[in-house]
Amino acid sequence: MGRIPILVLAVLCWTTAAFAQPVSPAADLDWQSVPLFGADVRSLALHPEEPETLWAGTSSGQIYRSPDGGDSWRELGVATPLGGWVVGDLVVETSDRLWAALWGVWGGGSVVLSDDGGHTWRSRSEGLPGEQIYTLARAAGRLYAGTRSGVYGSRDDGASWQPLTGQVPEIQKVTSLWIDPADPERVIAGTWRRAYRSLDGGRSWQGVFEGMALDSEVFRLVPVPEQPGTLWASTCGWVYRSRNGGTSWTRFREGLAWRRTPSFAALAGGDLLAGTVGGLYRSRDGGESWQRRTSAQLAVLDIAHRGERVWLATEGSGVWRSDDGGASFERSARGMTNVRIAALAVSGEQVLAAVNHAGPASGIYSSKDGFQRPQRGLPSVLDLAVAGPRLLAATEDGLYERIGADWRVVREVGEGRFEELATVGERAVVRSRNGLFESAGGVFRPLPEALAEGQGLALTPSGLWLSAGARLLRWSNGEVTSVAAPASSGRVAAGGSLLYASEDGLWHRATGDEPWRRLLDQPARALATGHRRYGSLILGEKSARLWDRTAARLIEVTLPVAASRVSAVRTVGDRLYLGTIDRGLWSSDLPAASSP
């Protein structure tokens, strides 16, 4: 198809009234968590007295507790008690007292303490630098924290902290700590480059570099039971063993297909476990050789063990458990809902949810089987859509179509990253970095290059609309037209009619050519629901509204999560499904329609 010149139209006017009609009173929706289980687990801790009880901390601030060895999990306290923080480390002091090290992806952090088994928490960060806290260690009344800028110590139960490594500025990003139980003055800190040791409780430090390569970030420091002086370090460059308390190191890598090893465990029987970003490995000969015992898709971030039972904290895939000393593992995440939903689609009465970054649990889940088994074989899914009988998936590595139970690449659109899908009936449009393609029930064909700069696809009866900065592009009747957008930047969305959402507000137009009408004068994001009446969910900074296109009004609704965490919405009949970036999948009946 040849390039069609853009027709620049006169700037359309729009009303400046704050609302088309008053916003209706809030509807208190009855949200229920959908049993699509998984979690991005970063830390594990075992109960000191109850062998079947353990805790798990996630990358989004959830603390889960299992009373039955991982068969089931329950989130403690209010939703996301430590919301916004990565729970990087959990330390159990007594049956009810837990410590947690928190860090933020973009900075900040805290040490928090619970005296009721994790139900409530309070800060114990006075004197800490307000930066990421990666790890904690406790022994003989002393508490140490590994932070972005070094090691801090407390002798008063975390009421106050003192910097311990200020005289050694190269000790930074401390991600592991070990205290010698026989001598609490002896502390080793693993940093982003190598390890350092103190023999006087942190007053002075020396590098313990012999045998360890530079730039080997030390993720874990693990002693070996019944072998005094033997210490293992898991790093971003395989694993190391010291037989003299960390003075010198020997590297082991035979059989380890992945060098980045975030976790490690030394079992009582002598077996060693190394958790890598490509699976869990076991050694039965003191580290001389290693064999993978899980899927290579598992990134293992922490390991807990007691007797023959081993638990793995994994990235996105929840907890995995072994009852045979690490010989085999099964997923053990029932009750965990820290799942990343990338996209939703509806085919008939069936809801489809795409889950990314969950290792072997990644894929597309279906309500047909109760969201139990993922359809695998796809790269990370960025969008899902149904066009007539076709189910399409836009992924990081191509456009896919489901044929029966399998997925095939749609080759006519080329390779690369496909970011958006829009469908109406059997018509489908997909956007990639190489351009836009359209299909009306058959083969995809390229659309004019003039549309390539647009994004935020919206298919309406008046044509295909795209956002392009301060302009909107429309493809209709074989022609590309450009019109002024109602705000300087934003995204167009289809919710049965045309909506435009931006940092400056929300606008609406019923047809392609009438003036824009302003509905909100505050930041907004619009997600199409597919419902015949409630066509879009409008998300603000702290609010949510349904767009009732029949009555041309907004209806405030409650959400089970912060509006910023919502990633996708779809409806089946009069039931609304809500996908989130870190809180799984939720559903609720829509509010009963009332006359305008």
XYZ file of C-alpha atoms in Angstrom:
596
model
C 0.000 0.000 0.000
C 1.482 3.337 -1.039
C 1.981 6.290 1.204
C -1.086 8.572 1.447
C -0.473 12.268 2.181
C -1.729 13.531 5.518
C -4.636 15.946 5.227
C -4.218 18.619 7.882
C -7.650 19.661 9.085
C -8.671 22.801 10.885
C -8.232 22.674 14.634
C -11.440 21.407 16.226
C -12.867 23.267 19.192
C -13.944 21.619 22.415
C -15.858 22.691 25.445
C -13.978 23.682 28.584
C -16.627 22.704 31.114
C -15.217 20.556 33.918
C -17.729 17.749 33.367
C -20.216 16.636 30.710
C -22.538 15.662 33.589
C -21.964 15.379 37.343
C -20.048 12.331 38.520
C -22.392 9.803 40.119
C -21.965 8.689 43.741
C -19.350 6.007 44.287
C -20.332 2.375 43.706
C -18.785 0.077 46.298
C -17.886 -2.937 44.178
C -17.551 -6.348 45.804
C -14.091 -7.360 44.614
C -12.902 -10.947 44.892
C -9.392 -12.218 44.274
C -9.329 -14.708 41.389
C -7.333 -17.872 42.223
C -4.487 -17.314 39.790
C -1.576 -18.058 42.081
C 2.036 -16.954 42.077
C 4.357 -14.343 43.533
C 7.674 -12.601 43.078
C 9.215 -13.952 46.295
C 12.495 -12.391 47.452
C 12.957 -13.784 50.971
C 12.023 -16.762 53.152
C 12.185 -17.376 56.909
C 11.413 -20.437 59.051
C 9.577 -20.499 62.374
C 12.044 -21.467 65.129
C 9.599 -23.796 66.920
C 6.897 -24.837 64.444
C 8.503 -26.954 61.688
C 5.662 -26.423 59.195
C 5.441 -22.628 59.569
C 7.341 -20.198 57.358
C 7.112 -16.683 55.976
C 7.716 -15.279 52.507
C 8.371 -11.658 51.515
C 7.681 -10.336 48.011
C 8.943 -7.581 45.735
C 5.740 -5.582 46.305
C 5.647 -5.552 50.091
C 3.433 -8.553 50.788
C 4.257 -10.860 53.681
C 2.773 -14.345 53.328
C 2.625 -17.017 56.025
C 2.187 -20.754 55.572
C 1.156 -22.979 58.511
C 1.472 -26.230 56.535
C 4.913 -26.308 55.010
C 3.930 -24.341 51.931
C 0.769 -26.246 50.965
C -1.137 -22.986 51.393
C -0.311 -19.336 52.020
C -2.171 -16.392 53.521
C -1.267 -12.738 53.264
C -0.770 -11.188 56.685
C -2.295 -7.987 57.983
C -3.818 -5.405 55.693
C -3.227 -5.623 51.978
C 0.398 -4.779 51.146
C 1.422 -3.911 54.723
C 4.814 -2.862 53.385
C 3.508 -1.748 50.016
C 5.971 -0.298 47.549
C 9.030 -1.965 49.098
C 10.975 -5.062 48.154
C 11.159 -7.352 51.193
C 14.785 -8.250 50.583
C 15.445 -10.133 53.807
C 13.475 -11.673 56.668
C 15.079 -12.566 60.011
C 13.177 -14.513 62.684
C 14.253 -13.789 66.253
C 11.506 -15.548 68.244
C 8.224 -17.238 67.406
C 6.504 -13.850 67.109
C 9.339 -11.414 66.442
C 10.420 -10.837 62.837
C 12.719 -8.304 61.241
C 12.526 -7.228 57.600
C 14.977 -5.348 55.381
C 13.199 -3.199 52.799
C 14.489 -1.463 49.718
C 12.962 0.561 46.910
C 13.724 0.034 43.253
C 14.236 3.784 42.813
C 15.847 4.348 46.200
C 14.906 4.477 49.844
C 14.587 1.708 52.371
C 13.888 0.816 55.971
C 14.303 -1.749 58.738
C 10.970 -2.802 60.222
C 10.032 -5.003 63.170
C 6.966 -7.120 63.914
C 6.127 -8.493 67.354
C 3.007 -10.373 66.253
C 4.334 -12.769 63.647
C 4.155 -10.343 60.746
C 0.622 -8.951 61.085
C 1.756 -5.421 61.963
C 5.091 -3.648 61.575
C 6.871 -0.601 62.930
C 9.948 1.173 61.695
C 13.311 0.727 63.449
C 15.339 2.982 61.175
C 16.486 5.878 63.374
C 20.044 6.676 62.291
C 19.905 4.757 59.000
C 20.616 6.775 55.844
C 17.173 6.438 54.212
C 18.500 4.303 51.385
C 18.116 0.684 50.309
C 18.478 -1.889 53.104
C 19.415 -5.186 51.464
C 20.135 -7.561 54.331
C 20.107 -8.017 58.108
C 22.084 -10.174 60.545
C 21.531 -10.645 64.269
C 23.568 -12.375 67.003
C 24.368 -11.873 70.685
C 22.201 -8.777 71.020
C 23.753 -7.073 68.014
C 21.977 -6.153 64.812
C 23.707 -5.371 61.533
C 22.180 -3.886 58.366
C 23.695 -4.022 54.901
C 22.788 -0.848 52.993
C 23.645 0.839 49.722
C 26.399 2.891 51.377
C 27.819 0.317 53.793
C 27.234 -1.546 57.056
C 25.322 -0.085 60.009
C 25.130 -1.554 63.497
C 22.712 -1.356 66.415
C 23.194 -2.451 70.038
C 19.772 -1.334 71.277
C 17.367 -3.503 69.287
C 17.257 -1.159 66.315
C 16.287 1.932 68.331
C 19.405 3.650 66.961
C 22.018 2.846 64.341
C 25.642 3.807 63.796
C 27.662 3.663 60.547
C 30.451 1.065 60.770
C 32.191 1.297 57.410
C 32.543 5.040 56.823
C 36.335 4.746 56.967
C 36.263 2.220 54.111
C 34.270 3.966 51.352
C 34.703 1.079 48.926
C 32.338 -0.990 51.100
C 29.119 -0.208 49.251
C 25.913 -2.018 48.305
C 26.223 -4.624 51.043
C 23.942 -7.483 49.952
C 25.059 -10.163 52.423
C 26.219 -10.378 56.049
C 27.481 -13.236 58.209
C 28.190 -13.219 61.935
C 30.313 -15.999 63.373
C 28.064 -17.644 66.009
C 31.183 -18.637 67.996
C 32.546 -15.091 67.958
C 29.998 -12.264 67.351
C 32.869 -9.800 66.902
C 33.722 -11.582 63.648
C 31.572 -10.231 60.790
C 31.859 -10.639 57.004
C 30.118 -8.262 54.599
C 29.562 -9.180 50.964
C 29.473 -6.157 48.670
C 28.789 -5.451 45.014
C 32.462 -6.188 44.234
C 33.962 -8.551 46.861
C 33.923 -9.402 50.581
C 35.275 -7.587 53.657
C 35.840 -8.822 57.201
C 35.826 -7.268 60.654
C 37.327 -8.976 63.699
C 36.214 -6.314 66.186
C 32.463 -5.974 65.721
C 32.668 -3.559 62.801
C 35.122 -1.014 64.172
C 37.685 -1.867 61.458
C 37.525 -3.784 58.176
C 39.896 -5.544 55.815
C 39.262 -6.913 52.352
C 39.279 -10.720 52.090
C 40.072 -10.944 48.410
C 42.442 -13.887 48.031
C 41.047 -16.208 45.382
C 37.909 -14.125 44.665
C 37.689 -12.277 41.359
C 37.053 -8.542 41.346
C 33.439 -7.505 40.620
C 32.004 -10.639 42.186
C 28.916 -9.309 43.931
C 28.400 -11.480 47.002
C 24.707 -12.332 47.349
C 24.875 -14.919 50.157
C 27.361 -15.994 52.846
C 26.493 -19.474 54.127
C 28.338 -21.592 56.746
C 28.465 -25.384 56.539
C 26.991 -27.321 59.486
C 29.562 -29.230 61.539
C 32.466 -27.745 59.534
C 33.841 -24.821 61.589
C 35.519 -22.214 59.420
C 33.910 -23.399 56.188
C 31.927 -20.687 54.462
C 30.332 -20.512 50.998
C 29.750 -17.342 49.011
C 27.296 -17.228 46.108
C 28.106 -14.422 43.692
C 27.427 -13.028 40.245
C 30.452 -15.096 39.171
C 29.544 -18.641 40.352
C 30.255 -19.840 43.916
C 33.263 -19.748 46.270
C 34.320 -21.782 49.304
C 36.503 -20.708 52.199
C 37.897 -23.195 54.702
C 39.457 -20.522 56.944
C 36.556 -18.252 57.849
C 36.763 -16.107 54.745
C 40.509 -15.408 54.655
C 40.897 -17.045 51.224
C 38.500 -18.430 48.607
C 38.330 -21.138 45.952
C 35.889 -20.849 43.052
C 33.654 -23.713 41.868
C 31.708 -23.719 38.597
C 31.732 -27.209 37.052
C 28.190 -27.964 35.891
C 26.785 -24.513 36.693
C 25.359 -23.259 33.404
C 24.638 -19.827 34.891
C 27.167 -17.696 36.713
C 24.717 -15.387 38.535
C 23.850 -17.218 41.782
C 21.586 -15.167 44.097
C 21.050 -17.909 46.710
C 22.820 -20.820 48.396
C 22.202 -23.461 51.066
C 24.335 -26.072 52.835
C 22.184 -28.990 53.997
C 22.894 -30.948 57.175
C 23.702 -34.115 55.224
C 26.469 -32.441 53.250
C 24.589 -31.635 50.030
C 24.914 -28.121 48.648
C 22.262 -26.130 46.774
C 23.002 -23.187 44.485
C 20.093 -21.042 43.294
C 20.892 -19.376 39.971
C 18.895 -17.214 37.578
C 18.653 -20.362 35.441
C 17.448 -22.936 37.947
C 18.425 -24.702 41.182
C 21.589 -26.819 41.182
C 22.654 -29.492 43.677
C 26.132 -30.794 44.496
C 26.752 -34.046 46.349
C 30.555 -33.875 46.228
C 31.371 -30.696 48.107
C 30.898 -28.377 45.142
C 33.206 -30.178 42.717
C 30.277 -30.757 40.321
C 26.704 -29.524 40.039
C 23.486 -30.867 38.499
C 20.362 -28.843 37.733
C 17.275 -30.036 39.658
C 14.575 -27.609 38.441
C 13.453 -25.939 35.250
C 16.067 -23.585 33.833
C 13.288 -20.971 33.686
C 13.309 -20.579 37.479
C 15.278 -17.685 38.958
C 15.948 -18.795 42.549
C 16.354 -15.790 44.860
C 16.373 -17.391 48.335
C 16.485 -20.871 49.886
C 15.174 -22.144 53.224
C 15.559 -25.704 54.480
C 14.816 -27.950 57.425
C 15.712 -31.621 57.336
C 14.899 -33.062 53.912
C 12.482 -30.269 53.103
C 13.696 -27.362 50.955
C 11.809 -24.231 49.888
C 12.813 -21.943 47.024
C 11.837 -18.277 46.658
C 11.545 -17.600 42.935
C 11.090 -14.608 40.672
C 7.417 -14.429 39.701
C 6.711 -18.135 40.194
C 6.053 -18.216 43.936
C 7.560 -20.818 46.232
C 8.742 -24.249 45.098
C 9.205 -27.122 47.558
C 11.239 -30.312 47.740
C 10.542 -33.136 50.188
C 13.604 -35.161 49.178
C 16.543 -32.911 49.943
C 16.491 -31.030 46.657
C 16.293 -34.000 44.285
C 12.939 -32.822 42.880
C 10.673 -29.800 43.300
C 7.002 -28.909 42.905
C 5.348 -25.508 42.856
C 3.860 -24.508 46.203
C 2.150 -21.125 45.764
C -1.544 -21.687 46.529
C -2.892 -18.508 48.133
C -0.161 -16.211 46.792
C -1.546 -13.514 44.501
C 1.497 -11.339 43.791
C 1.047 -12.058 40.043
C 1.906 -9.774 37.127
C -0.992 -9.574 34.651
C 0.192 -8.074 31.375
C -3.045 -8.280 29.380
C -6.601 -9.629 29.405
C -8.891 -10.836 26.628
C -12.342 -12.412 26.411
C -13.325 -15.185 24.006
C -16.998 -16.030 24.402
C -17.479 -16.618 28.127
C -13.789 -17.387 28.613
C -11.400 -14.919 30.283
C -7.753 -15.105 29.225
C -4.954 -13.598 31.314
C -1.334 -13.202 30.237
C 1.244 -13.621 33.019
C 4.842 -12.561 32.386
C 8.151 -12.938 34.225
C 7.008 -15.984 36.194
C 9.466 -18.585 34.939
C 7.725 -21.860 34.079
C 4.467 -20.384 35.402
C 4.475 -17.726 32.659
C 1.900 -17.959 29.903
C -1.760 -17.397 29.172
C -4.255 -18.645 31.756
C -7.910 -19.393 31.056
C -11.016 -19.250 33.227
C -12.117 -22.412 31.413
C -9.898 -24.483 33.714
C -10.106 -22.144 36.696
C -6.811 -20.391 35.857
C -4.881 -23.516 36.838
C -2.588 -24.344 33.894
C -0.782 -21.836 31.687
C -0.656 -22.122 27.914
C 3.080 -21.822 27.332
C 5.320 -21.484 24.321
C 5.153 -17.696 23.961
C 7.634 -14.884 24.583
C 6.528 -12.238 27.087
C 3.024 -11.125 26.102
C 2.424 -7.377 25.844
C -1.183 -7.430 24.598
C -4.004 -9.890 23.887
C -7.050 -9.520 21.660
C -9.772 -11.571 20.019
C -10.762 -10.820 16.415
C -13.714 -12.995 15.480
C -12.481 -16.586 15.850
C -8.819 -15.524 16.147
C -6.916 -15.130 19.401
C -3.872 -12.893 18.892
C -0.921 -12.207 21.181
C 1.456 -9.290 20.699
C 4.778 -10.293 22.272
C 8.312 -9.074 22.740
C 9.354 -11.313 19.856
C 6.620 -11.423 17.249
C 2.869 -11.563 16.718
C 1.295 -14.941 17.504
C -2.048 -16.560 16.717
C -3.524 -19.530 18.552
C -4.367 -22.456 16.306
C -6.116 -25.142 18.352
C -3.977 -25.684 21.432
C -0.799 -24.336 19.802
C 0.569 -20.917 18.913
C 2.097 -19.972 15.573
C 3.975 -16.878 14.482
C 2.121 -14.543 12.125
C 4.998 -14.234 9.693
C 3.609 -11.626 7.279
C 4.101 -8.864 9.872
C 7.790 -9.620 10.362
C 9.813 -10.042 13.538
C 10.501 -7.883 16.570
C 8.507 -6.351 19.402
C 4.725 -5.979 18.972
C 3.237 -3.663 21.578
C -0.474 -3.065 20.941
C -3.537 -4.772 19.497
C -6.941 -3.285 18.720
C -9.890 -5.301 17.420
C -13.511 -4.771 16.421
C -15.384 -7.819 15.186
C -12.992 -9.630 12.840
C -10.948 -6.500 12.178
C -7.551 -6.321 13.904
C -4.752 -3.760 13.971
C -1.346 -4.412 15.526
C 1.471 -1.943 16.183
C 5.130 -2.884 16.203
C 8.337 -0.912 16.065
C 8.336 -1.615 12.329
C 4.902 -0.069 11.698
C 1.206 -0.897 11.783
C -0.609 -3.803 10.171
C -4.305 -4.452 9.624
C -6.340 -7.580 9.004
C -10.048 -7.868 8.305
C -10.359 -11.606 8.888
C -7.519 -12.665 6.633
C -3.894 -11.718 6.064
C -2.289 -8.751 7.821
C -1.237 -5.943 5.490
C 0.863 -2.845 6.261
C -0.826 0.475 6.893
C 0.599 3.770 5.607
C 3.938 4.883 7.001
C 2.302 8.152 8.009
C 0.686 6.291 10.915
C 3.945 4.843 12.235
C 4.568 7.666 14.716
C 1.255 7.045 16.461
C 0.475 4.860 19.453
C -2.469 4.139 21.726
C -4.627 2.347 19.159
C -8.381 2.935 19.259
C -10.764 1.313 16.781
C -14.171 3.019 16.519
C -16.906 3.227 13.883
C -15.267 6.478 12.716
C -11.981 4.726 11.987
C -8.644 3.841 13.570
C -7.278 6.532 15.882
C -3.737 6.958 17.196
C -2.084 9.443 19.520
C 0.899 11.380 18.165
C 1.950 14.045 20.663
C -0.320 17.054 20.355
C -2.080 15.539 17.344
C -4.379 12.629 16.627
C -4.081 10.515 13.497
C -7.139 8.903 11.943
C -7.192 6.137 9.324
C -10.589 5.931 7.667
C -11.798 5.144 4.139
C -8.241 4.753 2.877
C -7.172 8.185 4.089
C -4.903 9.481 6.864
C -6.011 12.699 8.526
C -4.386 14.698 11.313
C -6.328 16.752 13.865
C -5.377 18.612 16.995
C -5.670 16.688 20.251
C -7.544 18.325 23.143
C -4.329 18.375 25.200
C -0.617 18.541 24.509
C -0.019 14.866 25.231
C -2.097 11.828 26.048
C -3.584 8.676 24.615
C -6.750 8.045 22.725
C -8.925 5.112 23.804
C -12.056 3.408 22.536
C -14.776 2.624 25.045
C -17.779 2.382 22.756
C -17.023 5.993 21.862
C -13.814 7.984 21.612
C -11.993 9.080 24.782
C -8.780 11.025 25.226
C -6.930 10.719 28.549
C -3.910 12.751 29.597
C -2.199 14.436 32.534
C -4.499 17.412 31.893
C -7.786 15.542 32.078
C -10.275 13.388 30.190
C -12.260 14.256 27.044
C -15.013 12.512 25.111
C -16.611 12.675 21.684
C -19.460 10.430 20.537
C -18.523 10.556 16.850
C -15.363 11.215 14.915
C -16.188 14.789 13.977
C -18.088 16.430 16.842
C -16.301 18.734 19.336
C -14.519 17.250 22.337
C -16.322 17.491 25.695
C -14.223 17.663 28.822
C -15.194 15.160 31.514
C -12.388 15.586 34.062
C -9.769 18.229 34.770
C -7.318 15.922 36.554
C -4.816 13.283 35.348
C -6.553 10.271 33.850
C -5.843 6.954 32.154
C -8.512 5.103 30.151
C -8.699 1.316 29.710
C -11.364 -0.197 27.457
C -13.541 -2.835 29.144
C -15.405 -4.237 26.147
C -18.747 -3.763 27.944
C -21.757 -2.577 25.941
C -22.559 0.204 28.432
C -19.594 0.716 30.762
C -17.105 1.037 27.939
C -14.002 2.227 29.839
C -12.458 2.272 33.276
C -10.986 5.712 33.962
C -8.076 5.659 36.383
C -6.852 8.730 38.231
C -4.053 9.130 40.729
C -6.216 7.885 43.613
C -9.598 7.251 42.026
C -11.418 5.108 39.502
C -14.550 5.755 37.452
C -16.571 3.784 34.946
C -17.545 5.603 31.786
C -21.270 5.034 31.265
C -21.501 5.832 27.571
C -25.265 5.328 27.463
C -25.876 8.007 30.095
C -22.748 9.986 29.120
C -21.520 10.183 32.700
C -18.825 8.896 35.010
C -19.537 6.597 37.947
C -17.025 6.454 40.777
C -16.090 2.918 41.785
C -13.904 1.361 44.458
C -10.840 -0.710 43.564
C -9.100 -3.499 45.502
C -5.681 -1.986 44.699
C -4.189 1.415 43.990
C -5.255 2.752 40.590
C -1.619 2.953 39.496
C -1.312 -0.855 39.820
C -4.079 -1.648 37.303
C -2.775 -2.990 33.990
C -5.833 -4.332 32.126
C -9.627 -4.677 32.343
C -12.228 -6.769 30.517
C -15.833 -7.781 31.077
C -17.737 -11.048 30.657
C -21.411 -10.290 30.724
C -21.850 -7.898 33.629
C -18.749 -9.021 35.503
C -15.612 -6.892 35.452
C -12.134 -8.451 35.561
C -9.195 -6.360 36.739
C -5.562 -7.254 36.027
C -2.731 -5.662 38.022
C 1.009 -5.311 37.714
C 1.730 -6.993 41.055
C -1.530 -7.937 42.814
C -2.933 -10.599 40.517
C -6.411 -10.822 39.035
C -9.666 -9.561 40.600
C -13.333 -9.604 39.612
C -16.591 -7.934 40.617
C -20.113 -7.519 39.333
C -20.599 -4.196 37.595
C -22.950 -1.674 39.216
C -26.582 -2.015 38.221
C -27.410 0.326 35.357
C -29.740 3.174 36.217
C -31.447 5.742 34.082
C -29.525 8.949 33.379
